PDB file of C-alpha atoms in Angstrom:
ATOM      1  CA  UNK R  29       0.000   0.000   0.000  1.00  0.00           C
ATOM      2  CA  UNK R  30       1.190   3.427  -1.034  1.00  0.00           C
ATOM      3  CA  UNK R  31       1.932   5.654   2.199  1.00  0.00           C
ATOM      4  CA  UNK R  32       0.443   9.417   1.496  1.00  0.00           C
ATOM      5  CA  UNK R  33       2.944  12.292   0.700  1.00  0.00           C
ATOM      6  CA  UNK R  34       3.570  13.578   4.515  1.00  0.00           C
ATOM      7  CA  UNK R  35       4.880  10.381   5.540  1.00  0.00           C
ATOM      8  CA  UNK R  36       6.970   9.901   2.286  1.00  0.00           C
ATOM      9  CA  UNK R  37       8.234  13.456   2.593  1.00  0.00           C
ATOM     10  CA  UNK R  38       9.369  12.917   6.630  1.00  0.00           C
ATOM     11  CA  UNK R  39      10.238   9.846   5.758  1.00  0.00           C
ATOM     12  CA  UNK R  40      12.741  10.989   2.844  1.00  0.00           C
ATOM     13  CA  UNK R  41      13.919  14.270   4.733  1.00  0.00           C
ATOM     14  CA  UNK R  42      14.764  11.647   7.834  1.00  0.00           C
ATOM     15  CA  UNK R  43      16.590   9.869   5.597  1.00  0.00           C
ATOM     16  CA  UNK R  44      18.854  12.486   4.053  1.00  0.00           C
ATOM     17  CA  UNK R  45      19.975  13.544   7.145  1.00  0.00           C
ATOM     18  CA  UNK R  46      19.965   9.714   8.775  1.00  0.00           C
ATOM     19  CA  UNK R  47      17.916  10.421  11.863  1.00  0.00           C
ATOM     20  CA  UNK R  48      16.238   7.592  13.888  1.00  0.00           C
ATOM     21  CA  UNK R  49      12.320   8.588  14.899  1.00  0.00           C
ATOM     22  CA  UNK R  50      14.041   9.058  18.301  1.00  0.00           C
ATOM     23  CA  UNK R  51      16.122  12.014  16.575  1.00  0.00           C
ATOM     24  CA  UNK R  52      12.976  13.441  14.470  1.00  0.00           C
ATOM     25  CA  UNK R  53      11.122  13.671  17.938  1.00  0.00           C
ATOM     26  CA  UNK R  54      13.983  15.349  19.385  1.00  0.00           C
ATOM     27  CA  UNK R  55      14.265  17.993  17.180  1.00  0.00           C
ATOM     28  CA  UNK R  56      11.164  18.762  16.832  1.00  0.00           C
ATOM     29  CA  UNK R  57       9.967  18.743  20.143  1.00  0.00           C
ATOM     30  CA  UNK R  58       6.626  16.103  18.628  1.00  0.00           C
ATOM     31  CA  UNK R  59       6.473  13.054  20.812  1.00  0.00           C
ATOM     32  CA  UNK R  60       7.936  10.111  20.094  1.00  0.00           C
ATOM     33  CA  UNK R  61       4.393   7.798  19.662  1.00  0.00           C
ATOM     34  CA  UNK R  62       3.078  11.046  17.967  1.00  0.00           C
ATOM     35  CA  UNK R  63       6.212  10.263  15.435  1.00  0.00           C
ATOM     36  CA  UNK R  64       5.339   6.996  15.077  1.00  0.00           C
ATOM     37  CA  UNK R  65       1.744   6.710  14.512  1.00  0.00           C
ATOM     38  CA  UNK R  66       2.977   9.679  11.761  1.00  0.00           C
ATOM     39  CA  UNK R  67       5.224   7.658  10.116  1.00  0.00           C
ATOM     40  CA  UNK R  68       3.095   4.035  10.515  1.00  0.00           C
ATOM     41  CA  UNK R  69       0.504   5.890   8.707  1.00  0.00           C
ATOM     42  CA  UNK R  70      -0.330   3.568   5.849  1.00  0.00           C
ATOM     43  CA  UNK R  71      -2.959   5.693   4.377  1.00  0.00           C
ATOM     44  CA  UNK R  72      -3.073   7.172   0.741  1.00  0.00           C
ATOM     45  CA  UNK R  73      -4.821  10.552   1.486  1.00  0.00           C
ATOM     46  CA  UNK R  74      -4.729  11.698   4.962  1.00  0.00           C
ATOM     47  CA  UNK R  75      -8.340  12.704   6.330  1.00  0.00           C
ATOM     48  CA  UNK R  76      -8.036  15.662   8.209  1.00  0.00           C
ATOM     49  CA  UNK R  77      -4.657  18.162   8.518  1.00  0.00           C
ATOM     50  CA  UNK R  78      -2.138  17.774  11.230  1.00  0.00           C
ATOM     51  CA  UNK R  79      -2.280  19.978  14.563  1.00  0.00           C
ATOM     52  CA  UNK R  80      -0.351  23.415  14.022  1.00  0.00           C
ATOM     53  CA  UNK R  81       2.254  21.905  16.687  1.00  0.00           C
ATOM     54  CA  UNK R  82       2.532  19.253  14.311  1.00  0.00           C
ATOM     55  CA  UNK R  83       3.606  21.809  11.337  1.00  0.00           C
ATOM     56  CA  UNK R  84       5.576  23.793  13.454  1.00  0.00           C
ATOM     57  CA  UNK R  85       7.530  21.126  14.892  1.00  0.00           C
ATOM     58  CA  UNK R  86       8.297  19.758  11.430  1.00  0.00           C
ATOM     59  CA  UNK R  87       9.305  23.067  10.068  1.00  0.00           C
ATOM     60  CA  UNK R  88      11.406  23.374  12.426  1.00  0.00           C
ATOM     61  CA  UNK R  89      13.066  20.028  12.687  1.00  0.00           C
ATOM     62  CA  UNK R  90      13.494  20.165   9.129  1.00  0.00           C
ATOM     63  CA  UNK R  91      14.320  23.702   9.278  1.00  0.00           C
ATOM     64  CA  UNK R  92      12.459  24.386   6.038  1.00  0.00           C
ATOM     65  CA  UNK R  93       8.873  27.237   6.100  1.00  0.00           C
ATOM     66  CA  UNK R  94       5.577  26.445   7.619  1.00  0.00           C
ATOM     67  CA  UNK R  95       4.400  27.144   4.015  1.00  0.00           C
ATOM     68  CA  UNK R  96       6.924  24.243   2.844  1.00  0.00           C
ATOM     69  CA  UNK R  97       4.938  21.580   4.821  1.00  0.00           C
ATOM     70  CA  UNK R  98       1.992  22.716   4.468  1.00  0.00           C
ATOM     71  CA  UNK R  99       2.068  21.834   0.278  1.00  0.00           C
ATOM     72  CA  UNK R 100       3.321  18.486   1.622  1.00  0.00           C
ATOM     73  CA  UNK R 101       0.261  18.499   3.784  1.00  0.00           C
ATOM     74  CA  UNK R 102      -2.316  19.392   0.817  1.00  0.00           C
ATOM     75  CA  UNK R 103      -0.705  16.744  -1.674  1.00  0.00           C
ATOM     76  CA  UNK R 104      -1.427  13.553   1.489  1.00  0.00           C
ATOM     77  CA  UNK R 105      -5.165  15.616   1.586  1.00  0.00           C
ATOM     78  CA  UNK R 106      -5.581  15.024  -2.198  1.00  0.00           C
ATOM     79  CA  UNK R 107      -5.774  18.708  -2.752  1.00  0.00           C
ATOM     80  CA  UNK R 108      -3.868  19.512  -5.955  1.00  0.00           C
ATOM     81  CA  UNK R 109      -0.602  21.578  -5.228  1.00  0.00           C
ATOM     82  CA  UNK R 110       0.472  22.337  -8.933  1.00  0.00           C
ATOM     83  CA  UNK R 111       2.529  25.977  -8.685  1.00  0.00           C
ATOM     84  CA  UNK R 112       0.597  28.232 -10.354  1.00  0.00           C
ATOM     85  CA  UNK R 113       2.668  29.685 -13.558  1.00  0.00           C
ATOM     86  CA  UNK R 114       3.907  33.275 -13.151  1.00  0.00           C
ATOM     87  CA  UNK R 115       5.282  34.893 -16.893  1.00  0.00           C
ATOM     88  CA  UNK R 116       8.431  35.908 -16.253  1.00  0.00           C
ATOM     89  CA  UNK R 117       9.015  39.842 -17.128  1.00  0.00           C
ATOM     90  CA  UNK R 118      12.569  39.824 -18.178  1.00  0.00           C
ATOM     91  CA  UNK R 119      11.437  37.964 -21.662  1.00  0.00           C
ATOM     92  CA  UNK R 120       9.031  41.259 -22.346  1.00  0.00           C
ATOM     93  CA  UNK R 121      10.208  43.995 -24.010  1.00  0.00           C
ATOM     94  CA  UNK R 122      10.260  47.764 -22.632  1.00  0.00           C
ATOM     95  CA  UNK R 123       7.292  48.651 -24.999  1.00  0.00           C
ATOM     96  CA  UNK R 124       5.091  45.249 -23.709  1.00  0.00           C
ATOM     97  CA  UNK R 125       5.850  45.867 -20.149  1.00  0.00           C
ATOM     98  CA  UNK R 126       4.814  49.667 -20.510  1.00  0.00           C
ATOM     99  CA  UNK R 127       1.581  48.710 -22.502  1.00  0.00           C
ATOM    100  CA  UNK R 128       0.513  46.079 -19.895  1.00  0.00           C
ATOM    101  CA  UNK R 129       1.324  48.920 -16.704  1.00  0.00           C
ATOM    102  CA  UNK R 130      -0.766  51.223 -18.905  1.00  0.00           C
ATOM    103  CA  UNK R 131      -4.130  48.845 -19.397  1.00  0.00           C
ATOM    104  CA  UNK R 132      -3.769  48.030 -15.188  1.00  0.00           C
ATOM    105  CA  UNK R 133      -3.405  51.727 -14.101  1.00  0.00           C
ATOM    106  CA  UNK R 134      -6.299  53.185 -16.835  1.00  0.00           C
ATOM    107  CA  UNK R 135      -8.343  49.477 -16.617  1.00  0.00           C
ATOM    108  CA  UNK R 136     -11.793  50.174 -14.403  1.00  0.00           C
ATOM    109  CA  UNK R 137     -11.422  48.988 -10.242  1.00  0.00           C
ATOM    110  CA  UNK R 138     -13.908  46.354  -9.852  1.00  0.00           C
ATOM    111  CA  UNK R 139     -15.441  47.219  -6.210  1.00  0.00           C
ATOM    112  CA  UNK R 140     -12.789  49.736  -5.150  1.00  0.00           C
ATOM    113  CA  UNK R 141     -12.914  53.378  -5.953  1.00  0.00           C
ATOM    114  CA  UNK R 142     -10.019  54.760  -7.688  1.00  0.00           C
ATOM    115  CA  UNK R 143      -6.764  56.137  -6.019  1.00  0.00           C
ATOM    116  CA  UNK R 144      -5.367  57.227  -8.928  1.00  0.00           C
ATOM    117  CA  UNK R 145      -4.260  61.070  -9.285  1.00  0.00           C
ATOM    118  CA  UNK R 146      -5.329  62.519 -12.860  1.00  0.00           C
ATOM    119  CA  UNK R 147      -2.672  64.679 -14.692  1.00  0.00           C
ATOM    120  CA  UNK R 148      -2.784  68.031 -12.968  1.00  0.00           C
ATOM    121  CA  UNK R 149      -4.466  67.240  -9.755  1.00  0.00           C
ATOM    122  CA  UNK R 150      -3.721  68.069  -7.008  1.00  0.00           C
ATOM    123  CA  UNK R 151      -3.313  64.915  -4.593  1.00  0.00           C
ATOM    124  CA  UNK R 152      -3.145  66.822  -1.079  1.00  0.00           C
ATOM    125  CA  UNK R 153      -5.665  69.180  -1.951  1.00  0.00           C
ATOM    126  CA  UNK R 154      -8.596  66.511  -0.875  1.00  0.00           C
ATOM    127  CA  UNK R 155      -7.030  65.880   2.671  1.00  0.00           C
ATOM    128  CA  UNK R 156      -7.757  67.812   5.785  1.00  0.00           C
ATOM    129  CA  UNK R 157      -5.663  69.314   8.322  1.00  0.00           C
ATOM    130  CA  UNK R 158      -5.547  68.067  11.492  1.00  0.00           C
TER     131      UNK R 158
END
């Protein structure tokens, strides 16, 4: 049976640095049968999320971000973790990147008024003293 990705993942960053269950529940401050009903987990998809204690220790025992375990978390839920794909700016051109910053800024808010200052205007002249 296929173990989910949280136990594969501890299982695999144990490994790399050859620590015993013992040593996992040292350094992360987890208990020991906590570790090992963890690990012993034979599970595909996990049921329910860890305890924050449970992230935090592993963060730090790992010494990698909350944010780090918490994709390994989603994946053993069955929640898709693809990265979402960002374009990368440096392959645009000076003109493309100046056309796109034009449509945002002159593009209609949806819900929010606008905070931008027309040519000419004055942008203190609308505040108050105190």
């Amino acid at each position: 049976m296929t173990k989910n990705a949280l136990v594969q993942w501890i299982l695999a960053q144990m490994d790399q640095r050859g620590w015993s269950q013992a040593d996992l529940a040292r350094a992360s401050g987890l208990s020991p049968s906590l570790i090992s009903q963890i690990i012993t987990d034979h599970r595909a998809h996990l049921v329910r999320p860890p305890a924050e204690a449970t992230i935090q220790g592993l963060s730090g025992a790992f010494g990698v971000s909350r944010i780090q375990v918490m994709r390994v978390v989603g994946e053993a839920l069955g929640v898709p973790t693809n990265p979402v794909p960002v374009a990368d700016p440096t392959l645009l051109s000076d003109s493309q990147l100046m056309r796109e910053l034009e449509r945002r800024l002159t593009a209609p808010r949806r819900g929010r008024p606008s905070t931008m200052v027309s040519a000419g205007e004055d942008y203190f002249a609308s505040e108050t003293s105190a």
